[in-house]
CSV table of C-alpha atoms in Angstrom, one decimal:
chain,number,residue,atom,x,y,z
O,1,MET,CA,-21.1,21.9,-17.3
O,2,ARG,CA,-19.8,19.3,-14.8
O,3,PRO,CA,-16.2,18.7,-15.5
O,4,PRO,CA,-15.4,14.7,-16.5
O,5,GLU,CA,-14.9,12.1,-13.3
O,6,PRO,CA,-11.6,11.7,-12.8
O,7,GLN,CA,-10.0,8.0,-12.9
O,8,HIS,CA,-8.9,6.8,-9.7
O,9,PHE,CA,-5.9,4.5,-9.5
O,10,ALA,CA,-5.7,3.0,-6.2
O,11,MET,CA,-2.1,1.9,-6.7
O,12,PHE,CA,0.0,-0.6,-4.9
O,13,PRO,CA,-2.4,-2.4,-2.6
O,14,THR,CA,-1.5,-5.3,-0.2
O,15,LEU,CA,-3.5,-8.2,-0.6
O,16,VAL,CA,-4.7,-9.8,2.4
O,17,SER,CA,-6.8,-12.7,2.0
O,18,SER,CA,-9.5,-14.3,4.0
O,19,TRP,CA,-10.9,-18.1,4.3
O,20,ASN,CA,-14.2,-19.2,5.7
O,21,ILE,CA,-13.3,-22.9,6.2
O,22,LYS,CA,-15.5,-23.8,9.0
O,23,GLY,CA,-16.8,-27.5,9.5
O,24,HIS,CA,-13.3,-28.6,8.4
O,25,PRO,CA,-12.9,-32.2,9.2
O,26,CYS,CA,-9.7,-31.3,11.5
O,27,GLU,CA,-11.5,-28.6,13.8
O,28,LYS,CA,-12.7,-30.8,16.6
O,29,THR,CA,-9.5,-32.1,16.7
O,30,VAL,CA,-7.2,-29.4,16.8
O,31,ILE,CA,-9.4,-27.7,19.5
O,32,ASP,CA,-8.9,-30.5,21.5
O,33,MET,CA,-5.1,-30.4,20.8
O,34,ILE,CA,-4.9,-27.2,21.5
O,35,GLU,CA,-6.8,-27.4,24.8
O,36,THR,CA,-4.5,-30.4,26.2
O,37,TRP,CA,-1.0,-28.9,24.6
O,38,GLU,CA,1.2,-29.2,27.5
O,39,GLN,CA,4.1,-27.4,25.8
O,40,VAL,CA,2.5,-23.8,26.7
O,41,GLY,CA,4.2,-20.6,27.8
O,42,GLN,CA,4.3,-16.9,28.1
O,43,HIS,CA,5.2,-15.0,25.1
O,44,ARG,CA,6.3,-11.5,25.3
O,45,LEU,CA,3.9,-10.4,22.7
O,46,VAL,CA,0.9,-11.9,23.9
O,47,LYS,CA,-0.2,-10.6,27.1
O,48,GLY,CA,-2.7,-12.2,29.6
O,49,GLY,CA,-2.4,-15.6,27.2
O,50,GLU,CA,-0.4,-18.7,26.6
O,51,SER,CA,1.4,-19.5,23.8
O,52,SER,CA,3.1,-22.4,22.0
O,53,TYR,CA,5.3,-20.5,20.5
O,54,LEU,CA,8.5,-21.3,22.7
O,55,THR,CA,11.5,-21.9,20.5
O,56,GLY,CA,10.8,-20.4,17.2
O,57,ASN,CA,10.5,-23.7,15.3
O,58,GLU,CA,7.6,-24.9,16.7
O,59,GLN,CA,5.8,-27.4,14.1
O,60,PHE,CA,2.3,-27.5,15.4
O,61,LEU,CA,0.6,-28.1,11.8
O,62,SER,CA,3.1,-31.3,11.5
O,63,ASP,CA,1.3,-33.1,14.0
O,64,LYS,CA,-0.3,-36.0,11.8
O,65,ARG,CA,-3.7,-35.4,13.3
O,66,VAL,CA,-4.2,-32.3,11.6
O,67,VAL,CA,-2.2,-32.9,8.4
O,68,ASP,CA,-5.5,-32.7,6.2
O,69,LEU,CA,-5.8,-29.1,7.5
O,70,TRP,CA,-2.2,-28.4,6.8
O,71,LYS,CA,-3.0,-29.4,3.4
O,72,THR,CA,-5.9,-27.1,3.2
O,73,LEU,CA,-4.0,-24.1,4.8
O,74,GLN,CA,-1.3,-25.0,2.1
O,75,SER,CA,-3.6,-24.9,-0.7
O,76,CYS,CA,-4.7,-21.1,0.6
O,77,CYS,CA,-1.1,-20.0,0.7
O,78,ASP,CA,-1.0,-21.6,-3.4
O,79,THR,CA,-3.8,-19.5,-4.4
O,80,TYR,CA,-2.5,-16.0,-2.3
O,81,CYS,CA,0.7,-16.2,-4.2
O,82,GLU,CA,-1.1,-16.9,-7.5
O,83,GLU,CA,-3.1,-14.1,-7.0
O,84,ALA,CA,-0.3,-11.9,-5.3
O,85,GLY,CA,2.1,-13.0,-7.9
O,86,ILE,CA,4.7,-14.0,-6.2
O,87,ASP,CA,6.9,-17.2,-5.8
O,88,TYR,CA,5.0,-20.6,-4.0
O,89,THR,CA,5.6,-20.7,-0.4
O,90,LEU,CA,5.5,-23.7,1.6
O,91,ILE,CA,4.5,-23.7,5.6
O,92,SER,CA,7.7,-24.0,7.8
O,93,THR,CA,6.8,-23.0,11.0
O,94,SER,CA,3.4,-23.4,13.3
O,95,TRP,CA,2.1,-22.3,16.8
O,96,PHE,CA,-1.2,-21.1,18.2
O,97,ASN,CA,-2.2,-18.6,21.1
O,98,LYS,CA,-4.7,-18.9,23.6
O,99,MET,CA,-6.1,-15.7,24.5
O,100,SER,CA,-8.9,-14.9,27.3
O,101,GLU,CA,-10.7,-11.8,28.2
O,102,GLY,CA,-8.2,-8.7,28.5
O,103,ALA,CA,-5.4,-10.4,26.8
O,104,THR,CA,-3.5,-8.6,23.6
O,105,VAL,CA,-1.0,-9.3,21.1
O,106,GLY,CA,1.7,-6.6,20.7
O,107,ALA,CA,2.5,-4.9,17.4
O,108,HIS,CA,4.7,-7.2,15.4
O,109,ARG,CA,5.5,-8.8,12.0
O,110,HIS,CA,7.0,-12.2,11.0
O,111,GLU,CA,10.4,-12.0,10.0
O,112,ARG,CA,12.2,-14.5,7.8
O,113,SER,CA,8.6,-15.6,6.3
O,114,VAL,CA,7.4,-14.9,2.9
O,115,ILE,CA,3.2,-14.9,3.9
O,116,SER,CA,1.9,-15.5,7.2
O,117,GLY,CA,-1.2,-17.4,8.5
O,118,ALA,CA,-3.8,-16.6,10.8
O,119,TYR,CA,-6.2,-19.6,11.5
O,120,TYR,CA,-9.2,-19.3,14.1
O,121,PRO,CA,-10.6,-22.7,14.9
O,122,TYR,CA,-12.6,-21.2,18.1
O,123,ILE,CA,-13.1,-17.7,19.3
O,124,ALA,CA,-16.0,-16.9,21.2
O,125,ASP,CA,-18.6,-14.4,19.8
O,126,GLY,CA,-17.2,-10.4,20.3
O,127,SER,CA,-13.6,-11.3,20.0
O,128,ASN,CA,-11.7,-8.8,18.9
O,129,PRO,CA,-10.2,-8.4,15.0
O,130,LEU,CA,-6.7,-9.1,13.6
O,131,VAL,CA,-5.7,-5.5,13.1
O,132,LEU,CA,-3.1,-4.8,10.1
O,133,GLU,CA,-0.8,-1.7,10.3
O,134,SER,CA,-0.6,0.6,7.3
O,135,PRO,CA,2.8,0.3,5.6
O,136,ILE,CA,2.8,4.1,4.2
O,137,GLN,CA,2.4,5.2,7.5
O,138,GLN,CA,5.9,6.8,7.7
O,139,LEU,CA,6.1,8.3,4.4
O,140,ARG,CA,2.6,10.5,5.4
O,141,MET,CA,4.9,13.2,7.9
O,142,ASN,CA,3.2,15.9,6.2
O,143,ASP,CA,-0.8,15.0,5.8
O,144,CYS,CA,-3.0,16.0,7.9
O,145,ILE,CA,-5.8,13.5,8.0
O,146,ILE,CA,-9.0,14.7,8.8
O,147,LYS,CA,-11.1,11.6,7.6
O,148,ASN,CA,-10.3,7.7,7.6
O,149,THR,CA,-10.7,6.3,4.3
O,150,ASN,CA,-9.1,3.6,2.7
O,151,PHE,CA,-6.3,5.8,1.6
O,152,SER,CA,-5.5,7.5,4.8
O,153,THR,CA,-6.2,4.4,7.5
O,154,TYR,CA,-3.0,3.8,9.6
O,155,ASP,CA,-4.7,0.7,10.6
O,156,GLN,CA,-7.5,-1.6,9.1
O,157,SER,CA,-9.2,-4.3,10.8
O,158,VAL,CA,-10.1,-7.8,9.9
O,159,PRO,CA,-13.3,-9.2,11.2
O,160,ILE,CA,-12.8,-12.7,12.2
O,161,HIS,CA,-15.4,-15.7,13.5
O,162,SER,CA,-14.7,-19.1,14.4
O,163,GLY,CA,-13.5,-21.0,10.9
O,164,ILE,CA,-11.9,-18.1,9.2
O,165,LEU,CA,-8.6,-17.9,8.2
O,166,VAL,CA,-6.4,-15.1,7.2
O,167,ILE,CA,-3.3,-14.6,4.8
O,168,PHE,CA,-1.2,-11.6,4.9
O,169,PRO,CA,2.5,-10.6,3.8
O,170,SER,CA,4.7,-11.6,6.5
O,171,TRP,CA,5.8,-7.8,6.5
O,172,LEU,CA,2.7,-6.3,7.8
O,173,LYS,CA,2.5,-5.3,11.2
O,174,HIS,CA,0.2,-6.5,13.0
O,175,TYR,CA,-1.9,-6.4,16.6
O,176,VAL,CA,-4.7,-7.5,18.7
O,177,ASP,CA,-6.4,-5.1,21.4
O,178,PRO,CA,-7.4,-6.0,24.6
O,179,ASN,CA,-9.7,-9.0,23.9
O,180,PRO,CA,-13.5,-9.0,25.6
O,181,SER,CA,-14.6,-12.4,25.3
O,182,GLU,CA,-13.6,-15.4,27.3
O,183,LYS,CA,-12.1,-17.6,24.4
O,184,ARG,CA,-10.2,-16.9,21.1
O,185,TYR,CA,-7.6,-19.7,19.8
O,186,VAL,CA,-5.6,-18.9,17.1
O,187,ILE,CA,-3.2,-21.3,15.1
O,188,SER,CA,-0.2,-18.9,13.5
O,189,PHE,CA,1.9,-19.6,10.8
O,190,ASN,CA,5.0,-19.0,8.6
O,191,THR,CA,6.1,-20.0,5.2
O,192,ILE,CA,9.3,-20.2,3.3
O,193,ARG,CA,10.1,-20.0,-0.2
O,194,HIS,CA,9.1,-23.6,-2.0
O,195,ALA,CA,12.4,-23.2,-3.9
O,196,ASP,CA,14.0,-23.2,-0.5
O,197,LYS,CA,12.6,-26.2,0.9
O,198,GLY,CA,15.7,-27.9,0.8
O,199,TYR,CA,17.7,-25.6,2.9
O,200,VAL,CA,15.4,-26.5,6.1
O,201,ARG,CA,15.2,-29.7,7.6
O,202,THR,CA,12.5,-29.4,9.5
O,203,VAL,CA,9.6,-28.3,6.5
O,204,LYS,CA,7.8,-31.2,4.7
O,205,ASP,CA,5.9,-30.8,1.8
O,206,TYR,CA,3.1,-33.4,3.0
O,207,ARG,CA,1.5,-33.3,-0.1
O,208,MET,CA,4.7,-35.3,-1.8
O,209,GLU,CA,4.5,-37.7,1.2
O,210,ASP,CA,1.4,-38.8,0.1
O,211,GLN,CA,2.7,-39.4,-3.8
O,212,ASN,CA,5.7,-41.2,-2.2
O,213,GLY,CA,3.9,-43.0,0.0
O,214,THR,CA,6.3,-42.2,3.0
O,215,ARG,CA,3.7,-40.9,5.5
H,1,MET,CA,-2.6,1.4,18.6
H,2,GLY,CA,-5.9,1.7,20.0
H,3,LEU,CA,-6.8,5.1,18.5
H,4,GLY,CA,-10.1,4.5,17.6
H,5,ASN,CA,-9.2,5.8,14.0
H,6,ILE,CA,-9.4,1.9,12.5
H,7,ILE,CA,-11.2,1.0,9.3
H,8,ARG,CA,-13.1,-2.0,9.6
H,9,ALA,CA,-12.8,-4.7,6.5
H,10,GLU,CA,-16.1,-6.3,5.7
H,11,LEU,CA,-16.6,-9.6,5.2
H,12,PRO,CA,-19.5,-10.8,2.4
H,13,LEU,CA,-22.9,-10.9,4.2
H,14,GLY,CA,-23.9,-15.0,4.6
H,15,PRO,CA,-21.7,-18.3,3.8
H,16,PHE,CA,-18.4,-17.1,1.5
H,17,ASP,CA,-14.9,-19.4,0.7
H,18,LYS,CA,-12.7,-16.6,0.2
H,19,ALA,CA,-12.5,-12.5,0.4
H,20,ASP,CA,-9.7,-10.4,-1.0
H,21,PHE,CA,-9.0,-7.2,0.6
H,22,ASN,CA,-6.6,-4.8,-1.2
H,23,LEU,CA,-5.7,-2.8,1.6
H,24,PHE,CA,-3.8,0.4,1.9
H,25,PRO,CA,-3.5,1.6,-1.9
H,26,THR,CA,-2.1,5.1,-2.8
H,27,LEU,CA,-4.3,7.3,-4.6
H,28,VAL,CA,-3.0,8.3,-8.3
H,29,GLN,CA,-5.8,10.7,-10.0
H,30,VAL,CA,-5.9,11.3,-13.7
H,31,HIS,CA,-8.0,14.3,-14.9
H,32,CYS,CA,-8.3,15.2,-18.8
H,33,PHE,CA,-8.7,19.0,-19.2
H,34,ASP,CA,-9.0,18.1,-23.4
H,35,ASN,CA,-9.7,21.3,-25.1
H,36,HIS,CA,-8.6,23.7,-22.2
H,37,PRO,CA,-9.2,27.0,-23.2
H,38,ALA,CA,-5.9,28.4,-22.0
H,39,ASN,CA,-3.6,25.5,-23.3
H,40,ASP,CA,-2.7,27.6,-26.3
H,41,ASP,CA,-1.7,30.5,-24.4
H,42,ILE,CA,0.2,28.0,-22.2
H,43,VAL,CA,2.1,25.9,-24.7
H,44,ASN,CA,2.7,29.4,-26.7
H,45,PHE,CA,4.1,31.1,-22.8
H,46,ILE,CA,6.3,28.4,-22.2
H,47,GLU,CA,7.9,27.8,-25.8
H,48,ASN,CA,9.3,31.2,-25.8
H,49,CYS,CA,10.0,31.6,-22.3
H,50,LYS,CA,13.4,32.8,-22.1
H,51,ASN,CA,14.0,32.4,-18.0
H,52,MET,CA,14.7,28.3,-18.8
H,53,SER,CA,17.7,26.8,-17.7
H,54,ASP,CA,18.9,23.3,-17.8
H,55,TRP,CA,18.3,20.6,-15.2
H,56,PRO,CA,21.9,19.1,-13.5
H,57,LYS,CA,23.0,16.1,-15.1
H,58,ASP,CA,22.1,13.7,-12.2
H,59,VAL,CA,18.2,15.4,-12.0
H,60,GLY,CA,17.6,14.6,-15.6
H,61,HIS,CA,18.0,16.4,-19.1
H,62,GLY,CA,16.0,19.1,-20.2
H,63,SER,CA,15.2,22.9,-19.8
H,64,THR,CA,13.0,23.9,-16.7
H,65,SER,CA,12.0,27.2,-15.0
H,66,ALA,CA,12.2,25.8,-11.7
H,67,MET,CA,16.4,26.4,-11.8
H,68,HIS,CA,16.0,29.9,-13.2
H,69,TYR,CA,17.9,32.7,-11.2
H,70,ASP,CA,15.8,35.4,-10.3
H,71,PRO,CA,17.7,38.4,-9.9
H,72,VAL,CA,15.4,40.4,-7.8
H,73,GLU,CA,14.3,37.7,-5.9
H,74,LYS,CA,18.2,36.4,-5.6
H,75,ALA,CA,16.8,33.1,-4.9
H,76,HIS,CA,16.5,29.7,-7.4
H,77,GLY,CA,13.0,29.0,-8.7
H,78,SER,CA,11.3,31.8,-7.0
H,79,THR,CA,8.7,31.9,-10.1
H,80,ASN,CA,5.5,30.1,-9.6
H,81,CYS,CA,4.0,30.0,-13.0
H,82,LEU,CA,0.6,29.3,-12.1
H,83,ASP,CA,0.7,32.8,-10.8
H,84,LEU,CA,1.0,34.2,-14.1
H,85,PRO,CA,-2.0,35.5,-16.5
H,86,GLU,CA,-1.4,32.9,-18.6
H,87,PHE,CA,-2.0,30.4,-16.3
H,88,GLU,CA,-4.8,31.6,-14.7
H,89,LYS,CA,-7.6,29.3,-15.6
H,90,LEU,CA,-5.6,26.5,-15.4
H,91,LYS,CA,-4.8,27.3,-12.0
H,92,ARG,CA,-8.4,27.7,-10.9
H,93,ASP,CA,-9.1,24.2,-12.2
H,94,ILE,CA,-6.4,22.6,-10.8
H,95,GLU,CA,-7.4,23.9,-7.5
H,96,ASN,CA,-10.9,22.5,-7.9
H,97,ARG,CA,-9.4,18.8,-8.7
H,98,LEU,CA,-6.9,19.3,-5.8
H,99,VAL,CA,-10.1,19.5,-3.7
H,100,ASP,CA,-11.5,16.2,-4.9
H,101,TYR,CA,-7.8,14.7,-4.5
H,102,THR,CA,-7.9,15.7,-1.0
H,103,ARG,CA,-11.3,14.7,0.0
H,104,THR,CA,-11.3,11.4,-1.4
H,105,VAL,CA,-8.0,10.7,0.5
H,106,GLY,CA,-9.2,12.3,3.6
H,107,ILE,CA,-6.6,14.5,4.5
H,108,ALA,CA,-7.2,18.9,5.1
H,109,GLY,CA,-7.5,20.9,2.0
H,110,VAL,CA,-4.2,22.2,0.4
H,111,GLU,CA,-3.2,25.4,-1.5
H,112,LEU,CA,-0.1,25.5,-4.3
H,113,THR,CA,2.9,26.6,-3.6
H,114,LYS,CA,5.5,26.1,-6.3
H,115,SER,CA,4.8,25.7,-9.7
H,116,TRP,CA,7.1,25.5,-12.1
H,117,PHE,CA,7.4,24.0,-15.9
H,118,ASN,CA,9.7,21.6,-17.9
H,119,ILE,CA,10.9,20.6,-22.0
H,120,GLN,CA,11.8,17.3,-22.7
H,121,GLU,CA,13.0,16.9,-26.2
H,122,ALA,CA,14.5,13.7,-27.0
H,123,GLU,CA,16.9,11.9,-24.9
H,124,GLY,CA,15.0,14.3,-21.8
H,125,PHE,CA,14.7,12.2,-18.5
H,126,VAL,CA,13.9,13.4,-15.2
H,127,ALA,CA,15.5,11.1,-12.5
H,128,GLU,CA,13.7,9.5,-9.8
H,129,HIS,CA,12.9,11.9,-7.1
H,130,ARG,CA,10.2,13.1,-5.0
H,131,HIS,CA,8.7,16.6,-3.3
H,132,ASP,CA,10.0,17.1,0.0
H,133,LEU,CA,7.7,19.5,2.1
H,134,SER,CA,4.8,19.0,0.0
H,135,ILE,CA,1.8,17.3,0.5
H,136,VAL,CA,-0.4,16.6,-3.3
H,137,SER,CA,2.0,17.0,-6.1
H,138,GLY,CA,0.6,16.9,-9.8
H,139,ALA,CA,1.9,16.6,-13.3
H,140,TYR,CA,0.0,18.9,-16.0
H,141,TYR,CA,0.6,18.2,-19.6
H,142,PRO,CA,-0.4,21.0,-21.8
H,143,TYR,CA,1.3,19.3,-24.7
H,144,VAL,CA,3.2,16.2,-25.4
H,145,ASP,CA,3.8,14.5,-28.6
H,146,GLU,CA,2.0,11.4,-28.9
H,147,GLY,CA,4.3,8.3,-27.6
H,148,SER,CA,6.2,10.9,-25.3
H,149,ALA,CA,7.5,9.2,-22.4
H,150,PRO,CA,5.5,7.8,-19.2
H,151,ILE,CA,5.5,9.0,-15.8
H,152,VAL,CA,6.7,6.1,-13.8
H,153,PHE,CA,5.6,5.9,-10.1
H,154,ARG,CA,8.1,3.3,-7.6
H,155,ASN,CA,6.1,1.2,-5.7
H,156,PRO,CA,6.2,2.5,-2.0
H,157,ILE,CA,6.2,-1.2,-0.3
H,158,SER,CA,8.8,-2.6,-2.1
H,159,GLY,CA,11.2,-2.2,0.7
H,160,PRO,CA,9.8,-4.9,3.0
H,161,LYS,CA,9.2,-7.4,-0.2
H,162,ILE,CA,12.7,-8.3,0.1
H,163,ALA,CA,11.8,-11.8,1.4
H,164,GLU,CA,9.2,-12.4,-1.8
H,165,ARG,CA,10.4,-13.0,-5.5
H,166,PRO,CA,7.9,-12.0,-8.0
H,167,GLU,CA,6.7,-15.0,-10.5
H,168,ARG,CA,4.2,-12.4,-12.4
H,169,ASN,CA,3.7,-8.6,-12.8
H,170,THR,CA,0.3,-7.9,-10.5
H,171,GLU,CA,-1.0,-4.9,-8.5
H,172,PHE,CA,0.5,-6.4,-5.5
H,173,SER,CA,4.1,-7.3,-6.9
H,174,THR,CA,5.1,-4.9,-9.4
H,175,ASP,CA,7.7,-2.5,-8.9
H,176,GLY,CA,6.0,0.4,-10.4
H,177,MET,CA,3.0,1.9,-12.6
H,178,GLU,CA,3.9,4.3,-15.2
H,179,PHE,CA,1.3,6.7,-16.9
H,180,ASN,CA,1.6,7.5,-20.4
H,181,PRO,CA,1.2,11.1,-20.8
H,182,ARG,CA,-1.6,12.8,-23.4
H,183,SER,CA,-1.9,16.7,-24.1
H,184,GLY,CA,-4.5,18.0,-21.6
H,185,MET,CA,-3.9,15.2,-18.8
H,186,LEU,CA,-3.2,16.0,-14.9
H,187,VAL,CA,-1.8,13.7,-13.0
H,188,LEU,CA,-2.4,14.3,-9.2
H,189,PHE,CA,-0.1,11.8,-6.5
H,190,PRO,CA,1.0,12.2,-2.7
H,191,SER,CA,4.3,14.0,-2.9
H,192,TRP,CA,6.2,11.2,-0.8
H,193,LEU,CA,5.7,9.0,-3.8
H,194,TYR,CA,8.9,8.5,-5.6
H,195,HIS,CA,8.6,9.0,-9.9
H,196,ARG,CA,10.7,9.6,-12.7
H,197,SER,CA,10.5,9.7,-16.1
H,198,TYR,CA,12.0,7.3,-19.0
H,199,TYR,CA,14.2,8.8,-21.8
H,200,ASN,CA,11.7,10.5,-24.2
H,201,LYS,CA,11.9,9.3,-27.7
H,202,THR,CA,9.9,12.7,-29.0
H,203,LYS,CA,10.5,15.6,-30.1
H,204,LYS,CA,8.3,17.5,-27.6
H,205,ARG,CA,7.1,16.6,-23.9
H,206,ILE,CA,6.1,20.0,-21.7
H,207,THR,CA,5.0,19.8,-18.1
H,208,VAL,CA,4.0,21.9,-15.9
H,209,SER,CA,4.4,20.7,-12.2
H,210,PHE,CA,3.8,21.9,-8.6
H,211,ASN,CA,3.4,21.9,-5.1
H,212,THR,CA,1.0,22.1,-2.1
H,213,ARG,CA,0.7,23.1,1.3
H,214,HIS,CA,-2.1,22.1,3.9
H,215,LEU,CA,-4.6,25.1,4.4
H,216,GLU,CA,-4.9,26.0,8.0
H,217,VAL,CA,-6.7,23.1,9.7
H,218,CYS,CA,-10.1,23.8,11.1
H,219,TYR,CA,-10.1,21.4,14.2
H,220,HIS,CA,-13.8,21.6,14.2
H,221,ASP,CA,-14.4,19.7,11.3
H,222,LEU,CA,-11.8,16.8,12.5
H,223,GLU,CA,-13.5,13.3,12.2
H,224,ASN,CA,-11.0,11.8,14.9
H,225,PRO,CA,-9.6,15.1,16.8
H,226,HIS,CA,-8.5,13.4,19.5
H,227,GLN,CA,-5.6,11.6,16.9
H,228,PHE,CA,-4.1,14.9,16.9
H,229,LYS,CA,-3.5,15.6,20.6
């Protein structure tokens, strides 16, 4: 007689959410902004590409031309927090990276942020995915892994195409392998706890400004 | 980076608005050995065992075979209880379930190394711990009174979550998960996963615990052998 099937409990997962916002009303504007933005330079993590991340306090999404995009991304952050069961967050800093063929992004996490996002307004076909590193890798010193499964893998790639938004916990290390395509634009952003917004002067909740008629 | 052993999450086919990925989970398996034929003999053996010692106060409260000093071996906890004749059938069943566990996770096979049993009565508990040097560990409950204290696993990724504040308990935000034991239940888990048992409120909660090590790895079987170079 076959023994009864075991109950599998896939415990303590990390939530990563992906939205398809292709065709967003701000899409063309934001691509134009990326292509004509003057304050770009080299970033130590973005090899072979350009970044608008220069001071660490960039507010790319605060530009009034893309406030509707800010609201969409903020709404997705709210949904993520509800599903994860954590306090609401507010977009704090935002910047973009422009990558061409061969460009990479080294493994990193986003310190002093709660959740982070990567929105891809335009990427050429064949661009490399975002790869996330397992947070339990360091615990598995004794394991001899012989097969890649959802339980054993050390790296998980999230497929992307133009219009995809990926939201993940800021502590989750991630990277991009050498990009094979000619063009890969990504707008990244960090967040703070909504309850902490009074402590950070540069953070604004544009939904509230609409209500107050101050914009 | 770039080892080629990356799992690809798949977006839904066709248009979609949103997709969720529950990444990097930890596998805990629960097997049920209801009416295991060896159970009565095992419980009888454990209850009449003379080679029991109390847990040190910082480890827990209850009696265990793990701390027993063996004057022949001149060592603590040298008795591998699953090697005793009374446990033979149970050992075979556990070994079969370990095969299922390691295949599901994708790690090489394991063999039992050390095994011991514990008895917790009212107020018994086991402080939080992990099983160093082991691969997969397990707890089999040959007999527990109904309502006995659960085994509680601590979320292994609570450390990096210092910047967020849980608003409600979800599988993503929880600090731990607990399993209420019942007689005939086997729980398998990675040895690195911290766990404990709460204060027990019943008269009897018997556990058989064990550790494992990898069988000799056959490198021809590896899906990605280059990752071990």
